[in-house]
Short mmCIF file of C-alpha atoms in Angstrom, two decimals:
data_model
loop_
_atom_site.label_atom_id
_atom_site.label_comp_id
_atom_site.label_asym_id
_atom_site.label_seq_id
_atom_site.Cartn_x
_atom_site.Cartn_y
_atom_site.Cartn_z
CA UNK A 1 0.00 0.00 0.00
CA UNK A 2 1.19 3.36 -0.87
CA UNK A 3 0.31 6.17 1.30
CA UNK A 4 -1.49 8.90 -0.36
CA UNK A 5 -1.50 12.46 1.11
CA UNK A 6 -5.04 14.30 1.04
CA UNK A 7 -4.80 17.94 -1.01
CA UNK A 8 -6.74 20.62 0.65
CA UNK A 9 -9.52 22.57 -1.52
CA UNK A 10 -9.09 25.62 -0.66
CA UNK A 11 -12.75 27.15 -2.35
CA UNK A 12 -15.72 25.13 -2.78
CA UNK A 13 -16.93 25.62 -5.84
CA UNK A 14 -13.76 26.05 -7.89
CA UNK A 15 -10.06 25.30 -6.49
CA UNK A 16 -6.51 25.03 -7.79
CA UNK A 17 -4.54 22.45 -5.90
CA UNK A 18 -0.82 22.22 -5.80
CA UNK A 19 0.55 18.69 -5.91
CA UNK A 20 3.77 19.80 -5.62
CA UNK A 21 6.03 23.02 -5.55
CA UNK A 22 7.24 23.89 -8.77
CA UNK A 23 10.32 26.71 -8.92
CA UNK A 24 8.79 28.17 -11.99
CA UNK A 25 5.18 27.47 -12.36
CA UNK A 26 4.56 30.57 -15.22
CA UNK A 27 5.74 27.89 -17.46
CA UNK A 28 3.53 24.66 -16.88
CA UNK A 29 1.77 23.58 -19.90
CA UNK A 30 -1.91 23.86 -19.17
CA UNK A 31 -4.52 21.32 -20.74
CA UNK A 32 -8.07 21.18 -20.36
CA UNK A 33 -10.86 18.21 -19.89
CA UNK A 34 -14.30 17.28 -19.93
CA UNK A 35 -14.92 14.01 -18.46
CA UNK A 36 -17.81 12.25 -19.75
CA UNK A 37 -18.55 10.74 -16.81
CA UNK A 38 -17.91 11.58 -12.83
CA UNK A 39 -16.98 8.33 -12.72
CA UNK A 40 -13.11 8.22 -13.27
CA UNK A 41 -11.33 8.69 -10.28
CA UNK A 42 -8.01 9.37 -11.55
CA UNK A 43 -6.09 12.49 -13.33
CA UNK A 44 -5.86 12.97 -16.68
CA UNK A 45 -2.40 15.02 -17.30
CA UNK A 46 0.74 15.17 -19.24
CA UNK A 47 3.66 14.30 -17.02
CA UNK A 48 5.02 15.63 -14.59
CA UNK A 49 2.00 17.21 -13.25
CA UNK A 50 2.04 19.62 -10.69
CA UNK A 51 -1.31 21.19 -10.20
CA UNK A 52 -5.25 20.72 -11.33
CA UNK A 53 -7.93 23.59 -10.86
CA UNK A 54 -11.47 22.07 -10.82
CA UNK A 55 -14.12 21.27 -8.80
CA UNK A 56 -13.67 18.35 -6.92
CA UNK A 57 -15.40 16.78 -3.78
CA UNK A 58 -11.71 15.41 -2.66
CA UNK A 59 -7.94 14.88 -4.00
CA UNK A 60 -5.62 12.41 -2.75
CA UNK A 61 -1.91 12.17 -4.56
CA UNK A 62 1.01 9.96 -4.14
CA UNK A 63 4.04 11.37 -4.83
CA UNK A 64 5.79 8.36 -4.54
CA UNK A 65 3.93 6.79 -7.47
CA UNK A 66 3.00 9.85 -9.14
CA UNK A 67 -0.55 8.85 -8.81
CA UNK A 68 -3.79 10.72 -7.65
CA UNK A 69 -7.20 9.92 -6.87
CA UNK A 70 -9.87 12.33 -7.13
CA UNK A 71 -13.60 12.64 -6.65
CA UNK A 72 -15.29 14.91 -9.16
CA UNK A 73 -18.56 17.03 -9.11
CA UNK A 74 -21.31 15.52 -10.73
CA UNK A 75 -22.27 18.99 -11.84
CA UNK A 76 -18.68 20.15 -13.22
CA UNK A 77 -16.96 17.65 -15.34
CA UNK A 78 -14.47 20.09 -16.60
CA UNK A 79 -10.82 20.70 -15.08
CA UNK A 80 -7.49 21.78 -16.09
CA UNK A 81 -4.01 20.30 -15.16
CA UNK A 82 -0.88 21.79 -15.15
CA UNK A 83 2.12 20.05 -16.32
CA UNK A 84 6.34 20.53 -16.83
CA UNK A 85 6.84 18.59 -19.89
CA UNK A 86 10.55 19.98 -20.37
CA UNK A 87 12.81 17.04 -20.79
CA UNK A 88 16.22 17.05 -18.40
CA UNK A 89 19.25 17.24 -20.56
CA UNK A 90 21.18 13.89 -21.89
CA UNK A 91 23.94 14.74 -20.21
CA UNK A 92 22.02 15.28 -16.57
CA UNK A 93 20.31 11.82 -17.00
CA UNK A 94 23.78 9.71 -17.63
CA UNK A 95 25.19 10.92 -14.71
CA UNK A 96 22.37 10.73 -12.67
CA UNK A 97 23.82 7.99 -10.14
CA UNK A 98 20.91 8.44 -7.52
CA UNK A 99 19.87 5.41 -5.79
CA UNK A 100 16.61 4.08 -6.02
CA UNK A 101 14.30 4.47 -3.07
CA UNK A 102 13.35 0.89 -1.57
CA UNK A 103 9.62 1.46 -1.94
CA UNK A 104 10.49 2.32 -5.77
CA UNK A 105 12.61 -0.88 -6.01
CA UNK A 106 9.96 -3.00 -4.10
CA UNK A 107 6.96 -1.58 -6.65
CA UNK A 108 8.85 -1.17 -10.08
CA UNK A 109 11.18 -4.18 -9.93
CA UNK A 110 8.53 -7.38 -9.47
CA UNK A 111 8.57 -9.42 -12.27
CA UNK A 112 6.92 -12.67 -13.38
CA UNK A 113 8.52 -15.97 -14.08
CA UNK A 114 10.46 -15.18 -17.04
CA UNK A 115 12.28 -17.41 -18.80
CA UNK A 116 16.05 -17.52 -19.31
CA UNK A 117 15.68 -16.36 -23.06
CA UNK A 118 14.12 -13.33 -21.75
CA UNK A 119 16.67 -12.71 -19.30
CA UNK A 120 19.85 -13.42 -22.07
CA UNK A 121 17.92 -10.83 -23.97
CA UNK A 122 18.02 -8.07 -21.67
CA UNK A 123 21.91 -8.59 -20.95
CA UNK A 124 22.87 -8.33 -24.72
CA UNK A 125 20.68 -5.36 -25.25
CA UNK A 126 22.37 -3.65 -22.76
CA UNK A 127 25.88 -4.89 -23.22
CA UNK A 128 27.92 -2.71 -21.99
CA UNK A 129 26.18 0.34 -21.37
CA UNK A 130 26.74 1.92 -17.73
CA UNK A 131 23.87 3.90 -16.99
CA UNK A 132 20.16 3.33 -16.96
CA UNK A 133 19.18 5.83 -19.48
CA UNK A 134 21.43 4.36 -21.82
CA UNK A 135 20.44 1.48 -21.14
CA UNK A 136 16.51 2.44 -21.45
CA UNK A 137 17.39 4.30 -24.82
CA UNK A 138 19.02 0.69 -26.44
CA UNK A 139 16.06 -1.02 -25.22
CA UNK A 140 14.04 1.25 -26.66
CA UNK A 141 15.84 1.37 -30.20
CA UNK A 142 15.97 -2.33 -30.40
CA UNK A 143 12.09 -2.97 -29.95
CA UNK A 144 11.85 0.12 -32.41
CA UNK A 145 13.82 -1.73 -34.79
CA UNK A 146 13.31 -5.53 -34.60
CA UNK A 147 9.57 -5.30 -34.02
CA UNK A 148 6.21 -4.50 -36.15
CA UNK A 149 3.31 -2.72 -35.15
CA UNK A 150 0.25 -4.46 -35.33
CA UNK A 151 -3.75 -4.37 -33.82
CA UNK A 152 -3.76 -8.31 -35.48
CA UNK A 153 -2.15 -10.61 -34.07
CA UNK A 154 -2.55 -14.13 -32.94
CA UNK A 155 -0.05 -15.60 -30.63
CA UNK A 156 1.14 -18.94 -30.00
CA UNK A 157 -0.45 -20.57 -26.86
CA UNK A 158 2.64 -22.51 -26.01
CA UNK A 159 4.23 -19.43 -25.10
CA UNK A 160 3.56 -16.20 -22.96
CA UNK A 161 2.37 -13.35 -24.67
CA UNK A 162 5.32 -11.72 -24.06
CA UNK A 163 7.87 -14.77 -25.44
CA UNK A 164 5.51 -14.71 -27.97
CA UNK A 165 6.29 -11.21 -28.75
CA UNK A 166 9.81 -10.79 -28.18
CA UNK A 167 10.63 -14.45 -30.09
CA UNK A 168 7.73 -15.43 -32.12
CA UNK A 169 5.20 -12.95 -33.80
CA UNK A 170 7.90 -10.62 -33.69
CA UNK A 171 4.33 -8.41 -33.77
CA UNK A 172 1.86 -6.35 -31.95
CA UNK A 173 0.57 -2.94 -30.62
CA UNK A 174 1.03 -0.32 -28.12
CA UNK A 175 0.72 -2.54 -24.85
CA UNK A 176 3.11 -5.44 -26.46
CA UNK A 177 5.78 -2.72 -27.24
CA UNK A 178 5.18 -1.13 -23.55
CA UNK A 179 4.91 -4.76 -21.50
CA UNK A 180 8.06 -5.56 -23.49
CA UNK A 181 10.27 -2.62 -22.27
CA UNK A 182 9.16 -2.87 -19.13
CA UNK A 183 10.41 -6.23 -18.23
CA UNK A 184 13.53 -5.62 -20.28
CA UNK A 185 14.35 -3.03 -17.68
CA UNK A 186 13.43 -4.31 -14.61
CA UNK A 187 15.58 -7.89 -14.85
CA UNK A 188 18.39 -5.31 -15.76
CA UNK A 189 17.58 -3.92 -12.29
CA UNK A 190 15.97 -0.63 -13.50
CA UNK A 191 12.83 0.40 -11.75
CA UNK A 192 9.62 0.77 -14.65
CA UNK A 193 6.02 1.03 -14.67
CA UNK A 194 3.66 0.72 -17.59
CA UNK A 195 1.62 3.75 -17.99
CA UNK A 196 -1.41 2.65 -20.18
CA UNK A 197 -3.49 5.40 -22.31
CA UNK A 198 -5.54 7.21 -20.06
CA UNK A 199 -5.55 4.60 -17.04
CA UNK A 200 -3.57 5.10 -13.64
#
């Protein structure tokens, strides 16, 4: 369980809650929703977001995770979020040599049973690269490169649909490509979470 922090609403019938402090916040990217339904009970937002102005019956976020869960007004389905979508140098990100938290390591390093192939592939992906975000950009150019996109696809039941993938069809779409990365990373012993359209 990850604990989740409740964000005040400061007015009643419209509020703009901080999820965190941002050092220059004149230049967050703002976007704009209507929900269809007060149903959802998550944020919509480009990453890294830092604030949402709305109406909302209560806000809980997880800074840990990144995650938030949110109760909207039935009457007011509209909200905006606001975002920092600038992307930290190259150079910052290779010599990034912060450890890992242990909750991070204990959420984003799990894995399935994977088999040995899976494993072998990882290591010669990564060869000899020294950092994670080289290693994350190789793993990304090689599914980029060795793989198809495809919505049709039929698997093989004698394997997992992720053998299947990275040995077999060779094939598939956006959640394939995503799963695939994932796992690549994580028995490499870099923390990764699939982030899935729309969904928390």
């Amino acid at each position: 369980h990850i604990p989740a922090k409740p964000i005040p609403i400061y007015r009643r019938y419209r509020s703009r809650a901080w999820l965190r402090q941002s050092r220059q916040p004149w230049k967050l990217f703002e976007q704009r929703f209507t929900l269809l339904s007060p149903e959802f009970h998550v944020l919509f937002g480009a990453n890294t977001l830092y604030g949402v102005e709305g109406r909302f019956l209560s806000l809980d976020f997880a800074e840990l995770t990144d995650t938030a869960s949110v109760n909207f007004s039935p009457y007011a389905l509209q909200y905006s979020a606001f975002s920092d979508i600038s992307l930290p140098a190259e150079d910052l990100l290779r010599n990034d040599h912060q450890e890992y938290p242990d909750d991070i390591r204990r959420l984003y390093l799990q894995t399935p049973k994977l088999s040995a192939n899976i494993k072998q592939l990882a290591r010669d992906i990564a060869q000899d690269r020294a950092n994670p975000h080289d290693i994350a950009v190789a793993v990304n150019a090689y599914l980029q490169q060795h793989y198809t996109y495809s919505l049709n696809v039929t698997r093989s039941t004698a394997a997992s649909p992720l053998e299947d993938f990275l040995f077999i069809s060779k094939a598939g779409h956006c959640e394939y490509y995503a799963t695939a990365m994932t796992m690549l990373l994580r028995v490499l012993g870099i923390p990764a979470r699939v982030a899935n359209g729309f969904a928390q």
